[in-house]
Tab-separated table of C-alpha atoms and ligand atoms in Angstrom:
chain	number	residue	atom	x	y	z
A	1	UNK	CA	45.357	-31.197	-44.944
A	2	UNK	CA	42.728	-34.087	-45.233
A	3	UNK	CA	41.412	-36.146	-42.731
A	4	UNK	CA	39.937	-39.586	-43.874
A	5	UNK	CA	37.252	-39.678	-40.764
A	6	UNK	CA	35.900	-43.537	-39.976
A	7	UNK	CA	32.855	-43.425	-37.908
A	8	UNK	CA	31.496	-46.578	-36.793
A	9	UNK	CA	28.447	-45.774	-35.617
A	10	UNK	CA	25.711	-48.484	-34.511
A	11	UNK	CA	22.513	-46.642	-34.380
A	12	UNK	CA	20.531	-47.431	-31.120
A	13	UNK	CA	17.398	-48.576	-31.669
A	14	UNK	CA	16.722	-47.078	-28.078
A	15	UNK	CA	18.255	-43.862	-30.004
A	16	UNK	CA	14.858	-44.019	-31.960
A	17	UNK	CA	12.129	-42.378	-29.885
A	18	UNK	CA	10.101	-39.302	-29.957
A	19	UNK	CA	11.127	-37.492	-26.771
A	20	UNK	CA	10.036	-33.827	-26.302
A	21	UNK	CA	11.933	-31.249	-28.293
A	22	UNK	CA	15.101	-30.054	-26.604
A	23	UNK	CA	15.248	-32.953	-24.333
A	24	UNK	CA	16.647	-35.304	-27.094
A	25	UNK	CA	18.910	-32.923	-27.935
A	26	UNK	CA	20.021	-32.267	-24.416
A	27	UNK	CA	20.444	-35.935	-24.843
A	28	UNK	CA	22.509	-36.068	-27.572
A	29	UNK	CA	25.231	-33.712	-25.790
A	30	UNK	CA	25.085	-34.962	-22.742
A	31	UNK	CA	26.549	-38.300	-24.185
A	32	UNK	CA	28.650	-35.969	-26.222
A	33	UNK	CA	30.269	-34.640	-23.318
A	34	UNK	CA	30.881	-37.492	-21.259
A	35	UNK	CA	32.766	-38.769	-23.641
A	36	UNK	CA	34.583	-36.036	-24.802
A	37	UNK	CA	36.417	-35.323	-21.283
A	38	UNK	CA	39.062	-38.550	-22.305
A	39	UNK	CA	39.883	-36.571	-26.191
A	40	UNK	CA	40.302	-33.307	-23.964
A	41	UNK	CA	43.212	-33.337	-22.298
A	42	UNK	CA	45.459	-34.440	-25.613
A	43	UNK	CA	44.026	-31.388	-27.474
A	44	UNK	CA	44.768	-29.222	-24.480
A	45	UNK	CA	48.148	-29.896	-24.346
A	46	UNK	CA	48.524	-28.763	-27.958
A	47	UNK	CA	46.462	-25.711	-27.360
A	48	UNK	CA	48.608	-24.877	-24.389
A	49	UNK	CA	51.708	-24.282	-25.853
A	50	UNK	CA	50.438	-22.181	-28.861
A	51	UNK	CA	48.502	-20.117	-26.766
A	52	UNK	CA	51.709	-19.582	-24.305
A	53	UNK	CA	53.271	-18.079	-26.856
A	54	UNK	CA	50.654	-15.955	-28.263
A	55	UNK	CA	49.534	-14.501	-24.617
A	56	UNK	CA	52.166	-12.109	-24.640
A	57	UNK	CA	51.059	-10.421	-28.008
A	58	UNK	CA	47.411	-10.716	-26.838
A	59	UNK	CA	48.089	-8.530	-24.246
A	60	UNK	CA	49.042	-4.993	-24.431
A	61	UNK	CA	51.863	-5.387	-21.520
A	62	UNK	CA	53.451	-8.152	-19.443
A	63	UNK	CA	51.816	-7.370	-16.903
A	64	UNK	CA	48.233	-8.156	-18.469
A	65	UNK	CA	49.404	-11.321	-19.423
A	66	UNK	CA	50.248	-12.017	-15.848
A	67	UNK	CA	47.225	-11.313	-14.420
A	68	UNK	CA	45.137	-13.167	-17.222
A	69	UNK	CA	47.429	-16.453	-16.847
A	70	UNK	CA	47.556	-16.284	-13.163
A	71	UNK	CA	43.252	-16.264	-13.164
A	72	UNK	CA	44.263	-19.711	-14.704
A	73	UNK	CA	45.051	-20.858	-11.006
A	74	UNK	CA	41.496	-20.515	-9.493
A	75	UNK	CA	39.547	-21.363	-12.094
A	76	UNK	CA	37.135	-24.507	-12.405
A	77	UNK	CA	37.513	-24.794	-16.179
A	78	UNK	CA	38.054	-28.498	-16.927
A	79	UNK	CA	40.186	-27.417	-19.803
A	80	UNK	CA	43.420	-26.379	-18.316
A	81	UNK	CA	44.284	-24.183	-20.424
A	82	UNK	CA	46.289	-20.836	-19.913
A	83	UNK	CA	45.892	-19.331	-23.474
A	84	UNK	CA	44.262	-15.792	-24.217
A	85	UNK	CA	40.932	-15.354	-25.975
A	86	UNK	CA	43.039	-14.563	-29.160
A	87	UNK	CA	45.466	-17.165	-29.195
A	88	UNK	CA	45.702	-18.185	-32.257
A	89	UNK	CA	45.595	-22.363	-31.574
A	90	UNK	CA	44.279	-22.047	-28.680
A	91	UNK	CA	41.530	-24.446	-27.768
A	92	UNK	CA	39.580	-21.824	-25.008
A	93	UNK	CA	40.692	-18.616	-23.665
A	94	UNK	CA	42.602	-18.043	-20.388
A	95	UNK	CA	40.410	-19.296	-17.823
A	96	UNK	CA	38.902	-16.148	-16.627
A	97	UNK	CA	36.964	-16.499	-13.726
A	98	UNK	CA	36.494	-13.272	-12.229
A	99	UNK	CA	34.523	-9.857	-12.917
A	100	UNK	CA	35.712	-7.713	-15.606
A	101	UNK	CA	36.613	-4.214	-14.634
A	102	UNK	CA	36.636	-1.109	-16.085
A	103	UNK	CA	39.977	-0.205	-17.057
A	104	UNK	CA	41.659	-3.043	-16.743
A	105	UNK	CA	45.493	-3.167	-18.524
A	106	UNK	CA	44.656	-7.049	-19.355
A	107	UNK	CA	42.190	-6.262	-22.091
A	108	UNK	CA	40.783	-9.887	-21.995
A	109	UNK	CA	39.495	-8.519	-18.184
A	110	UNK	CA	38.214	-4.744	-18.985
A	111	UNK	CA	34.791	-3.551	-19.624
A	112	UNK	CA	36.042	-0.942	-21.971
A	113	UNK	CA	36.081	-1.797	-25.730
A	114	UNK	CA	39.587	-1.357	-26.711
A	115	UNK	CA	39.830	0.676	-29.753
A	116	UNK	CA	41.755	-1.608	-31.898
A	117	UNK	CA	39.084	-4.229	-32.299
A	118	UNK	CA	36.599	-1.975	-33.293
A	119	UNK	CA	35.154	-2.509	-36.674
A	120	UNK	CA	35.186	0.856	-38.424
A	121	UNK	CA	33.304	-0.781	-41.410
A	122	UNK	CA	29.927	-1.558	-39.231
A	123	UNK	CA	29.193	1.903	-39.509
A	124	UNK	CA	28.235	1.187	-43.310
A	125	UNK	CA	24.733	-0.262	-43.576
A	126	UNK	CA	25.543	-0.838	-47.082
A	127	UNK	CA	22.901	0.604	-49.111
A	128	UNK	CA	25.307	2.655	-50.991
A	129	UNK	CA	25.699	0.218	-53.233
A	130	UNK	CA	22.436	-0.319	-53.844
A	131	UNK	CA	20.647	-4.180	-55.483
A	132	UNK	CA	16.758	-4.899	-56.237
A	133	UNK	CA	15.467	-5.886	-52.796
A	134	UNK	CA	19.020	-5.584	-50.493
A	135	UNK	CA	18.194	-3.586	-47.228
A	136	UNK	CA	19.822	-2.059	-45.030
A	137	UNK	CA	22.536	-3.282	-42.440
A	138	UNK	CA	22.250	-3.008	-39.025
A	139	UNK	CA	24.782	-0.707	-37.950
A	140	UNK	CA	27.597	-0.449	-34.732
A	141	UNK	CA	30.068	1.813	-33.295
A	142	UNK	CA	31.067	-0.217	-30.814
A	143	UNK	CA	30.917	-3.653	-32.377
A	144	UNK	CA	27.159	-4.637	-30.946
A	145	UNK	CA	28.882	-4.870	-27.325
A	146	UNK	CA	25.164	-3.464	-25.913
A	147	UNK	CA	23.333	-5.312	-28.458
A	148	UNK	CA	21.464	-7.644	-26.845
A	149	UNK	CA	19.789	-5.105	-24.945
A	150	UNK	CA	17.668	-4.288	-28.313
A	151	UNK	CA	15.833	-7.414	-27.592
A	152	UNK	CA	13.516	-6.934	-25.787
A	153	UNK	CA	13.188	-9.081	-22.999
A	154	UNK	CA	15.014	-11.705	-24.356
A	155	UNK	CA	17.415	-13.744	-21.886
A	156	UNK	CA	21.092	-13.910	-22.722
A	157	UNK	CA	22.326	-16.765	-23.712
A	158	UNK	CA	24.322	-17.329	-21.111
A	159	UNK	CA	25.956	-20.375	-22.227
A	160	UNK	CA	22.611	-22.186	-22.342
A	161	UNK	CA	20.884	-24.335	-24.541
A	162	UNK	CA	17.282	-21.711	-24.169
A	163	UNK	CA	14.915	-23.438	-25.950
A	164	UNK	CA	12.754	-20.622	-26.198
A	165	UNK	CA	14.961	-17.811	-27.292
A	166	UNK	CA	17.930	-15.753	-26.616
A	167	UNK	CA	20.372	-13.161	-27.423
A	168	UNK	CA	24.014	-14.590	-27.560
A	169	UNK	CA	26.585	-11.401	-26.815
A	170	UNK	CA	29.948	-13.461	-27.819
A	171	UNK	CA	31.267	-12.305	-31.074
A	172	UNK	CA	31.690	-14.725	-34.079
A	173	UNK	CA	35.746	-14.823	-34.191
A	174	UNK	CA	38.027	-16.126	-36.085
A	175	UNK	CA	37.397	-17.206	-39.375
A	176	UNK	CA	39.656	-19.504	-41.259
A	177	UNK	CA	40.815	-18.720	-44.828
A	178	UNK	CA	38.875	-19.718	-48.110
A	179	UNK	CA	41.627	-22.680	-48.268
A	180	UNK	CA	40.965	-23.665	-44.780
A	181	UNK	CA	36.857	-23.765	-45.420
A	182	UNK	CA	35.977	-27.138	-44.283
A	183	UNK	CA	34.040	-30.144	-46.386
A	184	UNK	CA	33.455	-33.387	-46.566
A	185	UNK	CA	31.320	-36.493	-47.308
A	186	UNK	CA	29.611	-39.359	-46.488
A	187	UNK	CA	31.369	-42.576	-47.714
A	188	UNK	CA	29.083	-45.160	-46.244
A	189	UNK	CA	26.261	-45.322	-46.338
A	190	UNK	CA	26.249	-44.695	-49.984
A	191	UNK	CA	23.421	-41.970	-50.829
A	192	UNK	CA	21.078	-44.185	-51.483
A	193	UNK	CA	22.222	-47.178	-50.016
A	194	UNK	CA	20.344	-49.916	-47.716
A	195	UNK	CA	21.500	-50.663	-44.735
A	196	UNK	CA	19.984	-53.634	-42.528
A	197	UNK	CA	16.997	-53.117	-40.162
A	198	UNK	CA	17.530	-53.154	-36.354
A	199	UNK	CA	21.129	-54.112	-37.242
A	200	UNK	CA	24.822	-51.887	-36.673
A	201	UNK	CA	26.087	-50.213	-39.151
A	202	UNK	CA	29.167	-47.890	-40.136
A	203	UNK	CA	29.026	-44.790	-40.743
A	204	UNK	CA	32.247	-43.840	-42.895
A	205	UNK	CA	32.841	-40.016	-43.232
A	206	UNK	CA	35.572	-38.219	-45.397
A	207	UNK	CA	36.410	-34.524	-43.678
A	208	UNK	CA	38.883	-31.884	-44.733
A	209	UNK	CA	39.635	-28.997	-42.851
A	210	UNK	CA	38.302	-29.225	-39.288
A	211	UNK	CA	39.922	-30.139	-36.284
A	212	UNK	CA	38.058	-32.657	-34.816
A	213	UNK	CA	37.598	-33.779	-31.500
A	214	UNK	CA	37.180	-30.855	-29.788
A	215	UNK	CA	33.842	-29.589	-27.893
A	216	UNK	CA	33.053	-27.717	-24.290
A	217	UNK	CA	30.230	-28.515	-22.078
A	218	UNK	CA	27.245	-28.001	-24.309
A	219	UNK	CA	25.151	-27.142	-21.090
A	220	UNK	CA	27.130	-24.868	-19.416
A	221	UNK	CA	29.348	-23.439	-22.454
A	222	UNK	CA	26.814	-23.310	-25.692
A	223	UNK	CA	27.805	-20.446	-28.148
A	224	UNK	CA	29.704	-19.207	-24.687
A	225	UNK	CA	33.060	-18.825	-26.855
A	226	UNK	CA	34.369	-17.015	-30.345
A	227	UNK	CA	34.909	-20.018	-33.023
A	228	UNK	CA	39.034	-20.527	-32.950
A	229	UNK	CA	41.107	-21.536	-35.230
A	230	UNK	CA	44.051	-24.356	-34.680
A	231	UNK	CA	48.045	-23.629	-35.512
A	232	UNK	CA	47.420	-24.844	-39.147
A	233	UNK	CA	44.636	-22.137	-39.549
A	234	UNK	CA	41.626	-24.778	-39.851
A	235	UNK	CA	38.448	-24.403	-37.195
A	236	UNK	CA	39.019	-26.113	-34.085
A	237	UNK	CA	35.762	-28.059	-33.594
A	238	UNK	CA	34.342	-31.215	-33.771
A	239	UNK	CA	30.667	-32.560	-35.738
A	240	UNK	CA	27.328	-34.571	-34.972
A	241	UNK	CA	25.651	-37.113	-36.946
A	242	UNK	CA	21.643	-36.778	-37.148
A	243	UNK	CA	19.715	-39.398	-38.852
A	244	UNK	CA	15.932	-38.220	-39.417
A	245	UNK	CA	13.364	-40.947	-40.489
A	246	UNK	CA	11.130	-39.912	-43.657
A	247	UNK	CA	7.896	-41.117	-45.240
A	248	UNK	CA	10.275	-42.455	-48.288
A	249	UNK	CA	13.331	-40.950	-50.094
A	250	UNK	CA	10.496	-38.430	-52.441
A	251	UNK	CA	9.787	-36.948	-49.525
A	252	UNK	CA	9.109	-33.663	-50.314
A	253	UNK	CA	7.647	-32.161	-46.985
A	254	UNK	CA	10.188	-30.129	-44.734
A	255	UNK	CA	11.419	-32.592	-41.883
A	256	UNK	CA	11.075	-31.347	-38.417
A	257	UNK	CA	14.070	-30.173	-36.509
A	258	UNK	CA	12.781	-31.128	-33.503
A	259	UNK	CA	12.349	-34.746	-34.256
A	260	UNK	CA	15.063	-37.149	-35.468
A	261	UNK	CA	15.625	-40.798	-34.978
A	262	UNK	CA	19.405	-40.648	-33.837
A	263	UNK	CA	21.620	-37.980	-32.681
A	264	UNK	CA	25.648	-38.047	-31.879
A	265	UNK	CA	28.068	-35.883	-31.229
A	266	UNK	CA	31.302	-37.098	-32.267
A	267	UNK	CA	34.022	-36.386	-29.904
A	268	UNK	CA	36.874	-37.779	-30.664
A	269	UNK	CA	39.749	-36.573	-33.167
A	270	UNK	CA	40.309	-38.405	-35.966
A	271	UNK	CA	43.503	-41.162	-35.291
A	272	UNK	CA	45.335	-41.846	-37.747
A	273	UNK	CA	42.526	-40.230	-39.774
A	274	UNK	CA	39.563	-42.070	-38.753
A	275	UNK	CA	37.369	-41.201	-36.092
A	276	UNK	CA	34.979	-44.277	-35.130
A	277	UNK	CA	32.175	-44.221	-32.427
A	278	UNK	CA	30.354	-47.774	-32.049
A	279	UNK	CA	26.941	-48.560	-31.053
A	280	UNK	CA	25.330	-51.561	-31.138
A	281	UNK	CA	21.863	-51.209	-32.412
A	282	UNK	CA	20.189	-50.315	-35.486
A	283	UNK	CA	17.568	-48.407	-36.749
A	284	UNK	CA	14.097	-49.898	-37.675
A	285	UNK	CA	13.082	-50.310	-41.757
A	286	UNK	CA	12.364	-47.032	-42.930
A	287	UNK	CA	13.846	-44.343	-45.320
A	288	UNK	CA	16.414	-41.915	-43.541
A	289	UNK	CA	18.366	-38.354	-44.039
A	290	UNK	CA	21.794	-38.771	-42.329
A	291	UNK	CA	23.734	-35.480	-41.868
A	292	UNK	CA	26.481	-33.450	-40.653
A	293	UNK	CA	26.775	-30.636	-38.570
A	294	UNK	CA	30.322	-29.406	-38.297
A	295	UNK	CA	30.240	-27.201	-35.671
A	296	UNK	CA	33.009	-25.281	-33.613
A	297	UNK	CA	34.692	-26.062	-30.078
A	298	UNK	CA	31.768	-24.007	-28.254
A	299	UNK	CA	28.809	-25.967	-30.885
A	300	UNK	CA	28.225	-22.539	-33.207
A	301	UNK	CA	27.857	-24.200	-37.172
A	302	UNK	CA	31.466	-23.717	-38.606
A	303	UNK	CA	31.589	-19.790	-40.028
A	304	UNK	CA	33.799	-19.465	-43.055
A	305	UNK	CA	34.419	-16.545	-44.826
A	306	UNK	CA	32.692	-16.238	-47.812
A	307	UNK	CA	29.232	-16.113	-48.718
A	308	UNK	CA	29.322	-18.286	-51.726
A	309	UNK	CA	31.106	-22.088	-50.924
A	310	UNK	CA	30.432	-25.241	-51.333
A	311	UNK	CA	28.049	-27.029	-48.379
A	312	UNK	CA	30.162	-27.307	-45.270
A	313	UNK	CA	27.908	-30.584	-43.985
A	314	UNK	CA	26.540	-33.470	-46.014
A	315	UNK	CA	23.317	-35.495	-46.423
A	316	UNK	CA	22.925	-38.713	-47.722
A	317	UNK	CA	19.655	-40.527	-48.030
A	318	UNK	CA	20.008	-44.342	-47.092
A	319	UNK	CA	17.283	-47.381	-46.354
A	320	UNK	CA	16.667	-49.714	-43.722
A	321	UNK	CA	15.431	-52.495	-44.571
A	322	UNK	CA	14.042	-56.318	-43.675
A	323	UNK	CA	16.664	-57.802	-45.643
A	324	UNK	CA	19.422	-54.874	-46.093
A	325	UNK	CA	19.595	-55.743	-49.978
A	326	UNK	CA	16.254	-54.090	-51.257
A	327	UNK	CA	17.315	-51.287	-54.126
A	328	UNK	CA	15.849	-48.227	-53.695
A	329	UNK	CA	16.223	-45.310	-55.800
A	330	UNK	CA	16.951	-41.718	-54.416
A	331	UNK	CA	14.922	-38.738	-54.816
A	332	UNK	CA	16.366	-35.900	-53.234
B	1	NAG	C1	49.635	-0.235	-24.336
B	1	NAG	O1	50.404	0.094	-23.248
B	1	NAG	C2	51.163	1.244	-23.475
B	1	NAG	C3	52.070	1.425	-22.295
B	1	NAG	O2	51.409	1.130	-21.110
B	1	NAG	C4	50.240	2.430	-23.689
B	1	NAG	O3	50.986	3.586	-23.929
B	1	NAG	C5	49.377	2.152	-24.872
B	1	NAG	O4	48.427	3.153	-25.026
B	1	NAG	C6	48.662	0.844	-24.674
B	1	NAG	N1	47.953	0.537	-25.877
B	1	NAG	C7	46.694	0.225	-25.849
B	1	NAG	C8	46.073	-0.004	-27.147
B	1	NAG	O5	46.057	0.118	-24.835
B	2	NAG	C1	51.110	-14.932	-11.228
B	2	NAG	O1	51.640	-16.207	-11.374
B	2	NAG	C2	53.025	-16.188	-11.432
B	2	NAG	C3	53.459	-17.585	-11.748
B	2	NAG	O2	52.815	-18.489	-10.920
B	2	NAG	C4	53.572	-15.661	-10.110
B	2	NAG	O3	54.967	-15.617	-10.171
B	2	NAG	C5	53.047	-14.276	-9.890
B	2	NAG	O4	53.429	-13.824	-8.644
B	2	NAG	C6	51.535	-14.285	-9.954
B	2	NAG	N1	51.055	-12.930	-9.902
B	2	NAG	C7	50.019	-12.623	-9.165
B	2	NAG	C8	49.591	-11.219	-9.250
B	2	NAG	O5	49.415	-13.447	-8.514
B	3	NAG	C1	30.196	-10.417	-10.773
B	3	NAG	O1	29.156	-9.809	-11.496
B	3	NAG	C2	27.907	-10.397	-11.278
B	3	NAG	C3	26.922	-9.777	-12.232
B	3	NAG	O2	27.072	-8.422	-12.284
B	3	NAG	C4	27.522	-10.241	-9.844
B	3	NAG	O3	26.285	-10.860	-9.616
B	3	NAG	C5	28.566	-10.883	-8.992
B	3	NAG	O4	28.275	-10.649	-7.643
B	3	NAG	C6	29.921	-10.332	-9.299
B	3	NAG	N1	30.903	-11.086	-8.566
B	3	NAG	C7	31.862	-10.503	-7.874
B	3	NAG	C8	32.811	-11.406	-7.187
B	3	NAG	O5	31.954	-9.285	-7.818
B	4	NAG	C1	31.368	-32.360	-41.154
B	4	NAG	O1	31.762	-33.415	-40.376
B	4	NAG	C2	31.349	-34.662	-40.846
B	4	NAG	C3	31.810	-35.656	-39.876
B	4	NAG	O2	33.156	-35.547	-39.602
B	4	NAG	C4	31.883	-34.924	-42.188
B	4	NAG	O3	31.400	-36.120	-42.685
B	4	NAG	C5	31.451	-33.840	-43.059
B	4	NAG	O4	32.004	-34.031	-44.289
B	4	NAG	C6	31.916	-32.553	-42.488
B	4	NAG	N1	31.558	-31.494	-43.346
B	4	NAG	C7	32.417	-30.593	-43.608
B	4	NAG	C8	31.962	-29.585	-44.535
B	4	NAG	O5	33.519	-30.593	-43.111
């Protein structure tokens, strides 16, 4: 399925600043999320019924289901939606709300590891095939459940965005087929292109393969959640622009993470195939690395399953300049 993805995106010059690490990108999802609440109901709705029907398989009795669905009723999710963790289409997991407990017949509520989703093959640290310089695996009989508590002192996660380190317990989940891997590409600006200084500009973007428009509360829910996948087997998710100012397009220095000149997360799904987000602003004359990062509902990069694809985000390299017609060669 493709997805021709229109973002018109103005770049706030106000965007431009040099705020503390973490704090701009605190910014960046907070204006993610408010926006995001208006996409989230229509993408519920769809999630809802596919994970009604899959809740009954999730669970190993009727009774579990039950008990999961009817944790739906208290909870304070602003999702709504009444699907197990391994609905297949589901946007978020039944809204659990309460202690697990060992024993539990609703699996999606017990503290003990059901046997069925254990991964025999962790056991393997893979050194019996041996390759110059491979080492060995880090190996599990119980799937990592405890792992975290390897780490030291290190803080769980806990559904925050820690700036100074963590150890996230959720497990990766579901990972879409090699046909379902997502990709796409930056239509405007060109790579290498000029845009005008201080002026808006469109962002055009060309996406197969995710489905778009859908993020959580990237204070509260951060790598809280297993990446799903949607009915047609593609990553439910959604992606963020990031523009980062260089000295010229030859730079050859690594940028900084922690600086960029404009962040956004894109939260709405693609209409009609185009997605478009408009600011008004632009950016000042400079040389600039726009990119993607496709990330799942719950803001983990997208996770595909194999280890040799094609890049799941793009870069282009674009100018702003005085008179938005200078030509400018790309080095990258
Ligand atoms: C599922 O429930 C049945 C009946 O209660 C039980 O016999 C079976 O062991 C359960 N399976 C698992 C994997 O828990
Ligand atoms: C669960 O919810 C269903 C539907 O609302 C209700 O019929 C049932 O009694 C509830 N079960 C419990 C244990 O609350
Ligand atoms: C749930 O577990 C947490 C952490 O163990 C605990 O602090 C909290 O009191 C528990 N809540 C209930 C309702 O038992
Ligand atoms: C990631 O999302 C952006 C924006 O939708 C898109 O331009 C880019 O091509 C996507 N990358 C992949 C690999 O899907």
């Amino acid at each position: 399925m493709r997805f021709s993805i229109v973002l018109s995106l103005a770049l706030a010059a106000a965007s431009v600043s040099a705020a503390p690490r973490g704090q701009q990108g605190q910014q960046g999802k907070q204006g993610q999320q408010g926006q995001g609440n208006n996409n989230a109901g229509a993408n519920n709705a769809g999630a809802n019924n596919a994970g009604a029907a899959a809740a009954a398989t999730a669970s190993n009795s009727t009774a579990a289901a039950a008990t999961a669905s009817n944790s739906t009723a208290t909870a304070a999710s602003n999702t709504g939606s009444t699907s197990t963790a391994t609905s297949a289409g589901a946007l978020s997991s039944a809204d659990i709300t309460t202690n697990a407990t060992e024993n539990n017949p609703d699996a999606q509520s017990s503290l003990t590891l059901d046997p069925r989703v254990i991964a025999t093959g962790f056991l393997n640290n893979g050194q019996d095939v041996q390759e110059a310089g491979q080492v060995a695996s880090l190996t599990s009989n119980n799937n990592f459940i405890n792992f975290c508590l390897t780490q030291g002192d290190l803080p769980i996660t806990n559904g925050l965005q820690t700036t100074t380190g963590s150890c996230n317990p959720a497990p990766i989940g579901t990972i879409p087929s090699v046909q379902n891997m997502p990709s796409a590409k930056f239509q405007n600006p060109a790579n290498g292109g000029v845009v005008p200084a201080n002026a808006p500009f469109v962002i055009t973007m060309n996406i197969n393969n995710l489905d778009t428009g859908n993020f959580v509360n990237a204070n509260e829910n951060y790598f809280a959640a297993p990446q799903q996948l949607n009915a047609q087997g593609q990553i439910i998710g959604h992606t963020h622009v990031v523009i980062e100012a260089l000295s010229d397009l030859a730079q050859t220095t690594p940028t900084n993470p922690q600086q960029f000149a404009f962040f956004k997360g894109v939260n709405t799904a693609a209409v009609n195939g185009a997605v478009t987000a408009d600011v008004t602003s632009g950016v000042p004359a400079g040389a600039y690395r726009l990119c993607s990062i496709n990330s799942s509902s719950n803001h983990q990069p997208v996770i595909v399953p194999i280890a040799q694809h094609g890049s799941l985000d793009d870069c282009v390299y674009f100018t702003a300049s005085g008179d938005g017609a200078t030509a400018v060669s790309v080095v990258d």
